[in-house]
mmCIF file with all atom_site columns, C-alpha atoms in Angstrom:
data_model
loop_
_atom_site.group_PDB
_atom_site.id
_atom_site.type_symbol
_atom_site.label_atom_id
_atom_site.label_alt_id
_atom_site.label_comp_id
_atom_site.label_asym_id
_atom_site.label_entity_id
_atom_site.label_seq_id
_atom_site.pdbx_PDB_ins_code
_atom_site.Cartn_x
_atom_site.Cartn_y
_atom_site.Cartn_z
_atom_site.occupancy
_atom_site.B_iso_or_equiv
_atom_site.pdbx_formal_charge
_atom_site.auth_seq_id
_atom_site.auth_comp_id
_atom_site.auth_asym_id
_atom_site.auth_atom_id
_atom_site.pdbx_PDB_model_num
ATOM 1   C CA . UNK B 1 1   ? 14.513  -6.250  -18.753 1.00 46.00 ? 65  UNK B CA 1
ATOM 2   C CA . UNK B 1 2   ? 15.009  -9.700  -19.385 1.00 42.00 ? 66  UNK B CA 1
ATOM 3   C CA . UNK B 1 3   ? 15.304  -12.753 -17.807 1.00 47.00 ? 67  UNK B CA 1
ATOM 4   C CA . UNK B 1 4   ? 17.825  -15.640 -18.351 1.00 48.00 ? 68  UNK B CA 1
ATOM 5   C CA . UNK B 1 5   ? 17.208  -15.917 -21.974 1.00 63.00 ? 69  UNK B CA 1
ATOM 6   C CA . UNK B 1 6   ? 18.057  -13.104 -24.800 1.00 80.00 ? 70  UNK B CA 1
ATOM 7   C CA . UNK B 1 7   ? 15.411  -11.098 -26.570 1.00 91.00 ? 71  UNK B CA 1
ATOM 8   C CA . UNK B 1 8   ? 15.966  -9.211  -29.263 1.00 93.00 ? 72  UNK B CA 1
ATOM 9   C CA . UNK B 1 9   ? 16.362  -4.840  -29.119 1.00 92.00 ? 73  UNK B CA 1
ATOM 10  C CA . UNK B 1 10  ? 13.451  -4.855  -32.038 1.00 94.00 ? 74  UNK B CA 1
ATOM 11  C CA . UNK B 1 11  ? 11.206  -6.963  -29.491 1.00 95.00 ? 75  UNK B CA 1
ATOM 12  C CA . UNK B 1 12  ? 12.334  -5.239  -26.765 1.00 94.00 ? 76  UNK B CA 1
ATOM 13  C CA . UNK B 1 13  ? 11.544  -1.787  -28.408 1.00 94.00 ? 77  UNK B CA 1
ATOM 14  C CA . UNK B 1 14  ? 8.227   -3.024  -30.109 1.00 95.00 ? 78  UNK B CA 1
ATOM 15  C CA . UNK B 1 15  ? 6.925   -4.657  -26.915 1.00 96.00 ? 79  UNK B CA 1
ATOM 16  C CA . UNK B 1 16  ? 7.634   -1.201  -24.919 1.00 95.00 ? 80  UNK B CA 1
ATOM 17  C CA . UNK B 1 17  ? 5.964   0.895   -27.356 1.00 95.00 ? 81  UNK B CA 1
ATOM 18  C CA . UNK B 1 18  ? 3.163   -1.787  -27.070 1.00 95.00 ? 82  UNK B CA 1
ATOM 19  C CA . UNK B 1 19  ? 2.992   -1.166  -23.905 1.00 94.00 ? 83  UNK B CA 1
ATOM 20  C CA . UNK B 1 20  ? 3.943   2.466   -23.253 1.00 94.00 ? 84  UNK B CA 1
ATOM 21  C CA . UNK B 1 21  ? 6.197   1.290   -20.834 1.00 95.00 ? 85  UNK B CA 1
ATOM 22  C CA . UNK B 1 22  ? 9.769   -1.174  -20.695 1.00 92.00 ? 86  UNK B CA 1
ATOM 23  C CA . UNK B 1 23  ? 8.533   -4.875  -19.709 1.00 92.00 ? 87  UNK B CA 1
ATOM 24  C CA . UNK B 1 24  ? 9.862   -6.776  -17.051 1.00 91.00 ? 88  UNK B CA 1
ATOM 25  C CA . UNK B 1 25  ? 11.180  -10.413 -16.687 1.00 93.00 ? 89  UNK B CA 1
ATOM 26  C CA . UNK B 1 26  ? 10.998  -11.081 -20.261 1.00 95.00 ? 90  UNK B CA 1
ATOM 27  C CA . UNK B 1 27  ? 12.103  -14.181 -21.814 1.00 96.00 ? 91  UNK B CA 1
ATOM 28  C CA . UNK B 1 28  ? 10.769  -14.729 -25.081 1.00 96.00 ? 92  UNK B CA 1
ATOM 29  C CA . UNK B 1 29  ? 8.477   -13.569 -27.558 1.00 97.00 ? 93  UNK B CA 1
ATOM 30  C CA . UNK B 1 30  ? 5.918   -16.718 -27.261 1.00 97.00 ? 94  UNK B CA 1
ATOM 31  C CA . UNK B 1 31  ? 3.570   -15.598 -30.176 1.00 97.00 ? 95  UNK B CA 1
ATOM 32  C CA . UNK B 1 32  ? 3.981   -13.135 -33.174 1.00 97.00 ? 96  UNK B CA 1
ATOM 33  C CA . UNK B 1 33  ? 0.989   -11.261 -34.483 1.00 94.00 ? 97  UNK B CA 1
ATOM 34  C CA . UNK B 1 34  ? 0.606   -12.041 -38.352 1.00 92.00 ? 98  UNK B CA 1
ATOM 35  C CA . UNK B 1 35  ? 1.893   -8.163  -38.392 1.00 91.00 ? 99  UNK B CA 1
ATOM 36  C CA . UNK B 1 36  ? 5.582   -9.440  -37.359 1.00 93.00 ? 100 UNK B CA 1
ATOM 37  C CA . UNK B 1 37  ? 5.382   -7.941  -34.022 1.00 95.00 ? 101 UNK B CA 1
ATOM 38  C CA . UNK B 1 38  ? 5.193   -9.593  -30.434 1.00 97.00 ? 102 UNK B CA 1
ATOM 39  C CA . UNK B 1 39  ? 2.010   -10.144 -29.547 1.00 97.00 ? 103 UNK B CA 1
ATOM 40  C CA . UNK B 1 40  ? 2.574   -12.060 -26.219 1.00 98.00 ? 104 UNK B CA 1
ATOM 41  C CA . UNK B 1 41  ? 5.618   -12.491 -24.669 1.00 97.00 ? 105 UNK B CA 1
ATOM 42  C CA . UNK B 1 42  ? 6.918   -15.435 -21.749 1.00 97.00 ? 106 UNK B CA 1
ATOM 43  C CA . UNK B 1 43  ? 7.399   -13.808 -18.938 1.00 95.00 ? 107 UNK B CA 1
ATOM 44  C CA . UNK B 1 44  ? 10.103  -15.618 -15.834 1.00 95.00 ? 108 UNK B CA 1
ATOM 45  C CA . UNK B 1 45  ? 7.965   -16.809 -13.100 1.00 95.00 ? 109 UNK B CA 1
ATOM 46  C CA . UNK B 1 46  ? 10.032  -14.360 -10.279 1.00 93.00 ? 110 UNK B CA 1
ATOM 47  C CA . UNK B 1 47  ? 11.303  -10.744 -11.163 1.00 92.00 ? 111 UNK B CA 1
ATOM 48  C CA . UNK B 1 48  ? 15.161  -9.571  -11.150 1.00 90.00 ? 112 UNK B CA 1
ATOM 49  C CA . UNK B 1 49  ? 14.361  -8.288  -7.555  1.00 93.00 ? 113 UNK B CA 1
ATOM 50  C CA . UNK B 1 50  ? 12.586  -11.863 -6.315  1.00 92.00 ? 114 UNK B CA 1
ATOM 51  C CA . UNK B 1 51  ? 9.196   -11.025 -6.757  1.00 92.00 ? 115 UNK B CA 1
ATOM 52  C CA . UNK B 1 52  ? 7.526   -13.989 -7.764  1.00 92.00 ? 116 UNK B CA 1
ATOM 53  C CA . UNK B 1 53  ? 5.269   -13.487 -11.035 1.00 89.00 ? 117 UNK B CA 1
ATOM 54  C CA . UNK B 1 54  ? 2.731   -16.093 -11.738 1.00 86.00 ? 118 UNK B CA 1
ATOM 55  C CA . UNK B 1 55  ? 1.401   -14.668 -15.255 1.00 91.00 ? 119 UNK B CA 1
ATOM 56  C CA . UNK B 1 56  ? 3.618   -16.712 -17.734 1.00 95.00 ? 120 UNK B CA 1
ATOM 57  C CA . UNK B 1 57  ? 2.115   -15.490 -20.812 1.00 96.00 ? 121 UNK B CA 1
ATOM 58  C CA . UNK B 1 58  ? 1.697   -11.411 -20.939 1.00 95.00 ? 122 UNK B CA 1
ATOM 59  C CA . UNK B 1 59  ? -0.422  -10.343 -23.775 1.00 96.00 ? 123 UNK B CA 1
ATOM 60  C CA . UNK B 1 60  ? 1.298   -7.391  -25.148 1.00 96.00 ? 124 UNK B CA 1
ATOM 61  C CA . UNK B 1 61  ? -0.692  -5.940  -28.513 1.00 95.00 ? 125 UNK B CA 1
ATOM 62  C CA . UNK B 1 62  ? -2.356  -3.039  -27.589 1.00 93.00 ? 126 UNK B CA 1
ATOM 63  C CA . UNK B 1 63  ? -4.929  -3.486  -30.397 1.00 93.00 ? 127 UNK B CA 1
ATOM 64  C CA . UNK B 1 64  ? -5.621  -7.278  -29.324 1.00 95.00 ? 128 UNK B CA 1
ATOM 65  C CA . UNK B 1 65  ? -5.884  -5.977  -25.500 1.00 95.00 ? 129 UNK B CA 1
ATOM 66  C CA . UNK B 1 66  ? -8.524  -3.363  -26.258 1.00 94.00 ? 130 UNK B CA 1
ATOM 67  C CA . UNK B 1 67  ? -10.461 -5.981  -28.262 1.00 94.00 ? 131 UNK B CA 1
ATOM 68  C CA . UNK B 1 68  ? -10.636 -8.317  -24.956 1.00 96.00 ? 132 UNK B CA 1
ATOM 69  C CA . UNK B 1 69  ? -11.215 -5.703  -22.904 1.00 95.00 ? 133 UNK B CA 1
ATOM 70  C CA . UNK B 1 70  ? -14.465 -4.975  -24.661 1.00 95.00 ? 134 UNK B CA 1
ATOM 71  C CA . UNK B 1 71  ? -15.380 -8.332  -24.081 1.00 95.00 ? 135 UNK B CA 1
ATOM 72  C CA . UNK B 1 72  ? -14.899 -7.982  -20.742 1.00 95.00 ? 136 UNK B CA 1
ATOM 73  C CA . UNK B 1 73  ? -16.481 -5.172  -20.588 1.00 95.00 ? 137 UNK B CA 1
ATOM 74  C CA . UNK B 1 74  ? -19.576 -7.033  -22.247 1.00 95.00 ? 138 UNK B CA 1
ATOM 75  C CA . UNK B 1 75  ? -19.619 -9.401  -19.213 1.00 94.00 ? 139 UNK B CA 1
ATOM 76  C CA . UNK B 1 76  ? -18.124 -12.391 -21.386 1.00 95.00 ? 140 UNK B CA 1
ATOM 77  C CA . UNK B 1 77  ? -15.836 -13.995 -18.161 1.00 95.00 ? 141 UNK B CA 1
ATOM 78  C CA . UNK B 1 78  ? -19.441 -13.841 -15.704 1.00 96.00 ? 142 UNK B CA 1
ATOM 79  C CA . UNK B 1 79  ? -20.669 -15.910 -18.793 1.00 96.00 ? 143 UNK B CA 1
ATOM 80  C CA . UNK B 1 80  ? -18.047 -18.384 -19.301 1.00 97.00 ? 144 UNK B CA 1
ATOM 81  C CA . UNK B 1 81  ? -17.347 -18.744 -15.620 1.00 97.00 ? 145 UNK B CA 1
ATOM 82  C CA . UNK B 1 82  ? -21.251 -19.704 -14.986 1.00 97.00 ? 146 UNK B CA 1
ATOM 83  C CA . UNK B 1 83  ? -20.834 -22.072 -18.382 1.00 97.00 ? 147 UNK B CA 1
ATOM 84  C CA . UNK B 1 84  ? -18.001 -23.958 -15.839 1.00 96.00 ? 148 UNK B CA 1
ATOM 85  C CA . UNK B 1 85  ? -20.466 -24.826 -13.354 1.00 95.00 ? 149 UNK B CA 1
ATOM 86  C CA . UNK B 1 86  ? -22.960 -26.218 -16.448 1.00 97.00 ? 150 UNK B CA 1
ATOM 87  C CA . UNK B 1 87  ? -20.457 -28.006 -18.503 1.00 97.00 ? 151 UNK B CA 1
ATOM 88  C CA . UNK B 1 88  ? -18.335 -30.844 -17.011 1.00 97.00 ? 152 UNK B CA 1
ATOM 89  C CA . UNK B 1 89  ? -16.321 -31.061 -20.565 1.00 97.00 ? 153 UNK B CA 1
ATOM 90  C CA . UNK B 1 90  ? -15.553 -27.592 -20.652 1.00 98.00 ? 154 UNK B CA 1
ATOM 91  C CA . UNK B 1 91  ? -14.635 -27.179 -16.852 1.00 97.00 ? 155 UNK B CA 1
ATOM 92  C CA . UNK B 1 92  ? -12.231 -30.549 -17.098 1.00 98.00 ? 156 UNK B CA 1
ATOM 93  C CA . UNK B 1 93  ? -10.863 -28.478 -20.459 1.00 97.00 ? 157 UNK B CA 1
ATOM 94  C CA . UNK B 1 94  ? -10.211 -25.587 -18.073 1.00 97.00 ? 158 UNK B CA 1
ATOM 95  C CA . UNK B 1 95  ? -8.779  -27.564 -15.227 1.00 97.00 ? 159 UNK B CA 1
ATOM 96  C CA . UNK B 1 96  ? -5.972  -28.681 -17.904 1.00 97.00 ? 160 UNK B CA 1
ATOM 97  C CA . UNK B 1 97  ? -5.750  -25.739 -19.269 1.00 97.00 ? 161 UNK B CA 1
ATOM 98  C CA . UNK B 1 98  ? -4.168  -25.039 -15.828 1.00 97.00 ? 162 UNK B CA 1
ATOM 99  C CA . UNK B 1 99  ? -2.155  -27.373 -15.076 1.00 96.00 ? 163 UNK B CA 1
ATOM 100 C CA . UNK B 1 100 ? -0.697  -27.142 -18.732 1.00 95.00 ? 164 UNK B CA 1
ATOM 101 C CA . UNK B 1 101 ? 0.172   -23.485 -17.661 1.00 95.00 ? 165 UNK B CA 1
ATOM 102 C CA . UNK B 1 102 ? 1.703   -24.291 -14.057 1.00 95.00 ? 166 UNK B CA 1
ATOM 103 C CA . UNK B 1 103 ? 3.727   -27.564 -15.741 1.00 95.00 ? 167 UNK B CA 1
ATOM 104 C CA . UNK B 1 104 ? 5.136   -24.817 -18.153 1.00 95.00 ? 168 UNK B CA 1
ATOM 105 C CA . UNK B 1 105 ? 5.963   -21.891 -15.810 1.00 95.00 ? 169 UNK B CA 1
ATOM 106 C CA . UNK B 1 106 ? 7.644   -24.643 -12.956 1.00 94.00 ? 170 UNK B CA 1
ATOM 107 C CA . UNK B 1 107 ? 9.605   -25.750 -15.633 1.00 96.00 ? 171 UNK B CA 1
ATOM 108 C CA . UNK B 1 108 ? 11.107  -22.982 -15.611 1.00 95.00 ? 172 UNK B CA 1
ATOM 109 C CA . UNK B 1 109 ? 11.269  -22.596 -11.837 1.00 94.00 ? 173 UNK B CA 1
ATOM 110 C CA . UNK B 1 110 ? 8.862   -23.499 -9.801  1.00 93.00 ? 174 UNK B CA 1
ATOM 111 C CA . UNK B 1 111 ? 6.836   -21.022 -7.464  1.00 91.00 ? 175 UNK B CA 1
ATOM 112 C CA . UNK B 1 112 ? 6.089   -23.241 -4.706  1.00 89.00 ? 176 UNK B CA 1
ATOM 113 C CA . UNK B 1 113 ? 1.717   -22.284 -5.549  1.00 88.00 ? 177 UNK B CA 1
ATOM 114 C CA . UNK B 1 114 ? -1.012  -24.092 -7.628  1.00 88.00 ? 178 UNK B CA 1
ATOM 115 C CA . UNK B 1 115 ? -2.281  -20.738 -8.631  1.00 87.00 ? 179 UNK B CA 1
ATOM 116 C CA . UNK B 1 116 ? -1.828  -20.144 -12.199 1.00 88.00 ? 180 UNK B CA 1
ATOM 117 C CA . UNK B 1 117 ? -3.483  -16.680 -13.403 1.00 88.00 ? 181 UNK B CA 1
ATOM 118 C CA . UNK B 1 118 ? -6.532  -15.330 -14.839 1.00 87.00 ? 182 UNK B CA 1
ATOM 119 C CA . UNK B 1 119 ? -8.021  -17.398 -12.338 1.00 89.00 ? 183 UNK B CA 1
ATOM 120 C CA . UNK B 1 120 ? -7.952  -20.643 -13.755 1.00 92.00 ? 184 UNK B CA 1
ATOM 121 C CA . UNK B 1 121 ? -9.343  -23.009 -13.633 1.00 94.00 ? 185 UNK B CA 1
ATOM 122 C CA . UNK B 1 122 ? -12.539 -22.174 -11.046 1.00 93.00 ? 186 UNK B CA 1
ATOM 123 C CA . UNK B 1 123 ? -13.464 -18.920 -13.079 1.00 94.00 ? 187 UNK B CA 1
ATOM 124 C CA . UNK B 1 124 ? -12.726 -16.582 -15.323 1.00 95.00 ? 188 UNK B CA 1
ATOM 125 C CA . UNK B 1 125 ? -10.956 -13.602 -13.945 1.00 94.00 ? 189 UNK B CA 1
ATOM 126 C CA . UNK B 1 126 ? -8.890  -12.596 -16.850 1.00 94.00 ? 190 UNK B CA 1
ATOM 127 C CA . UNK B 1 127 ? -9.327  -12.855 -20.850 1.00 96.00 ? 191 UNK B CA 1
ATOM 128 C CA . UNK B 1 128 ? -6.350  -11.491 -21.834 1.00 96.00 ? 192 UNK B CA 1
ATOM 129 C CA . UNK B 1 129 ? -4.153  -14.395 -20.016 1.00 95.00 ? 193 UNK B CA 1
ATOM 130 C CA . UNK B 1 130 ? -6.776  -17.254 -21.352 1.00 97.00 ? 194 UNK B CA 1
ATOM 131 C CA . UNK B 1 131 ? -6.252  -15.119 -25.031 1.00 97.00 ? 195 UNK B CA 1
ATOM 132 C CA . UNK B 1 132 ? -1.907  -14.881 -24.646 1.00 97.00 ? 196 UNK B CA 1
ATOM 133 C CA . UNK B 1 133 ? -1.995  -18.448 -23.309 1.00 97.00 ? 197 UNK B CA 1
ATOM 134 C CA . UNK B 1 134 ? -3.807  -19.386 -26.059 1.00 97.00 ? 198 UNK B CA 1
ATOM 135 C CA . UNK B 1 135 ? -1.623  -17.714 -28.766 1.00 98.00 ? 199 UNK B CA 1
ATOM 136 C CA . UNK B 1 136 ? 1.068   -19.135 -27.085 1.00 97.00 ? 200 UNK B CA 1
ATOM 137 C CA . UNK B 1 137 ? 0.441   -22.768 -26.621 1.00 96.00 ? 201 UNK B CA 1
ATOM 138 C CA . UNK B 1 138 ? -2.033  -22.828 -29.697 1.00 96.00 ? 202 UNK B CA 1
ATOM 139 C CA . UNK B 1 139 ? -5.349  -23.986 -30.471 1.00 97.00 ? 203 UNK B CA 1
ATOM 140 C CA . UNK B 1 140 ? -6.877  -26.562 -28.303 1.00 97.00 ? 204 UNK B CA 1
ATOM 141 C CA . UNK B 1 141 ? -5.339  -25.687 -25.194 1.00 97.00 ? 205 UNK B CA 1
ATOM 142 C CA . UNK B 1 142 ? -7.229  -23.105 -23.083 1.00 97.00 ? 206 UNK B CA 1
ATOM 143 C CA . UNK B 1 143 ? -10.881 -23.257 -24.411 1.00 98.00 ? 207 UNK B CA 1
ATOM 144 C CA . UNK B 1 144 ? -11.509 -19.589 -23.368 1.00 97.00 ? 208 UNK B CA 1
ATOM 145 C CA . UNK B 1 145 ? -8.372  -18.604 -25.010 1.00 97.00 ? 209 UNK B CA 1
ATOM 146 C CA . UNK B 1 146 ? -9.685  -20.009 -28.015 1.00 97.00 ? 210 UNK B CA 1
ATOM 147 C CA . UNK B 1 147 ? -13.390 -18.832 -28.216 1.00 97.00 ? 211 UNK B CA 1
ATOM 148 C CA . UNK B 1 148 ? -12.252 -15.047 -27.690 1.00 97.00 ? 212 UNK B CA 1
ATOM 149 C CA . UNK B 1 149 ? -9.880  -15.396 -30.265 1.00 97.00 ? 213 UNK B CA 1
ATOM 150 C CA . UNK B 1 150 ? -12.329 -16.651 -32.813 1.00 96.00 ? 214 UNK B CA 1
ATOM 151 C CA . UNK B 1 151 ? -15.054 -14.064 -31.384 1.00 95.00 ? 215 UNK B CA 1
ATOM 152 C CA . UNK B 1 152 ? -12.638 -11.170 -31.939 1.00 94.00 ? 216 UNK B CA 1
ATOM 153 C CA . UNK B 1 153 ? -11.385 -12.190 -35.436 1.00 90.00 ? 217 UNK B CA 1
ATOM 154 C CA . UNK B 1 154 ? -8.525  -10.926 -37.273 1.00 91.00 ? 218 UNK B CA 1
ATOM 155 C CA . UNK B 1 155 ? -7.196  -8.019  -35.173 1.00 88.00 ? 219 UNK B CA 1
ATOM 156 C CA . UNK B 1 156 ? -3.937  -7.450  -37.041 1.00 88.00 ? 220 UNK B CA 1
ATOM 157 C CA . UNK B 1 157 ? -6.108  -7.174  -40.116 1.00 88.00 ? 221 UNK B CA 1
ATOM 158 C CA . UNK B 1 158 ? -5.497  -2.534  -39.837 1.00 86.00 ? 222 UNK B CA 1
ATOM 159 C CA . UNK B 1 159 ? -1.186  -3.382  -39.306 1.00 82.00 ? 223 UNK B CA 1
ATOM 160 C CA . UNK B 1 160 ? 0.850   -2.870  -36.753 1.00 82.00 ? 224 UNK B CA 1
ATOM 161 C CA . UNK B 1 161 ? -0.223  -1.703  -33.273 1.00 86.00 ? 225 UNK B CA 1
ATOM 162 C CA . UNK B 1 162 ? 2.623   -0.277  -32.734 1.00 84.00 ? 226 UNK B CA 1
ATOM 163 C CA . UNK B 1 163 ? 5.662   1.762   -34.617 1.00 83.00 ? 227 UNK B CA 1
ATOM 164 C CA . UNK B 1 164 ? 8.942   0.835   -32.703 1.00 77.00 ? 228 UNK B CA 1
#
């Protein structure tokens, strides 16, 4: 289950019942919902079996995830995506975004790719990376991240998502 780096049984439980299934490659609980519970976790950037895995942050509240996927659903990432082509500010916010995420993740070891994930920083392919990145690394660093956050609101606002 985990990588090179100890997580606790509680997260490890928690995050599984999050998401009905035992994570993979875990290395850390990056954020914690206001709840107590992992919310996203730091994934290592290759598998126990080699496979390399380029998403760094994994969003893992089920509550949060359904939130973004009705934004996605809503046709939010067309949006922001087309904003990119409009907005040089935003789309050089992006770019770092990026390379903020692929500085952090070869730290760790490097993949040998300039892809990051959620399909930064041309589009937006993915909310719920730009949303865990953004928990994880905190305001001001992915701009997407941050506008879904404050568009959803307090999620964690009902308790826990889960009952490890």
């Amino acid at each position: 289950m985990t990588s090179d780096q100890q997580v606790a049984e509680e997260d490890v439980a928690a995050v599984t019942a999050q998401l009905g299934r035992t994570p993979r490659g875990v290395r850390e609980v990056a954020h914690r919902c206001p709840c107590g519970l992992p919310a996203v976790v730091q994934t290592a950037p290759r598998l126990a079996d080699g496979t390399p895995f380029p998403t760094l942050y994994y969003l893992t509240c089920s509550r949060l995830n359904s939130r973004i996927g009705g934004l996605e659903a809503s046709g939010r990432m067309r949006e922001m995506t087309e904003r990119l082509a409009e907005d040089p500010e935003l789309a050089a916010a992006y770019r770092r975004a990026h390379e903020s995420y692929l500085a952090e993740r070869d730290a760790i070891e490097p993949l040998g790719t300039g892809v990051s994930a959620g399909g930064m920083p041309e589009r937006v392919k993915c909310l719920h990376v730009c949303v865990a990145h953004a928990l994880a690394a905190g305001p001001g660093v992915n701009p997407f991240g941050d506008e879904a956050l404050a568009e959803l609101g307090e999620w964690w606002r009902a308790g826990p998502c889960a009952h490890p």
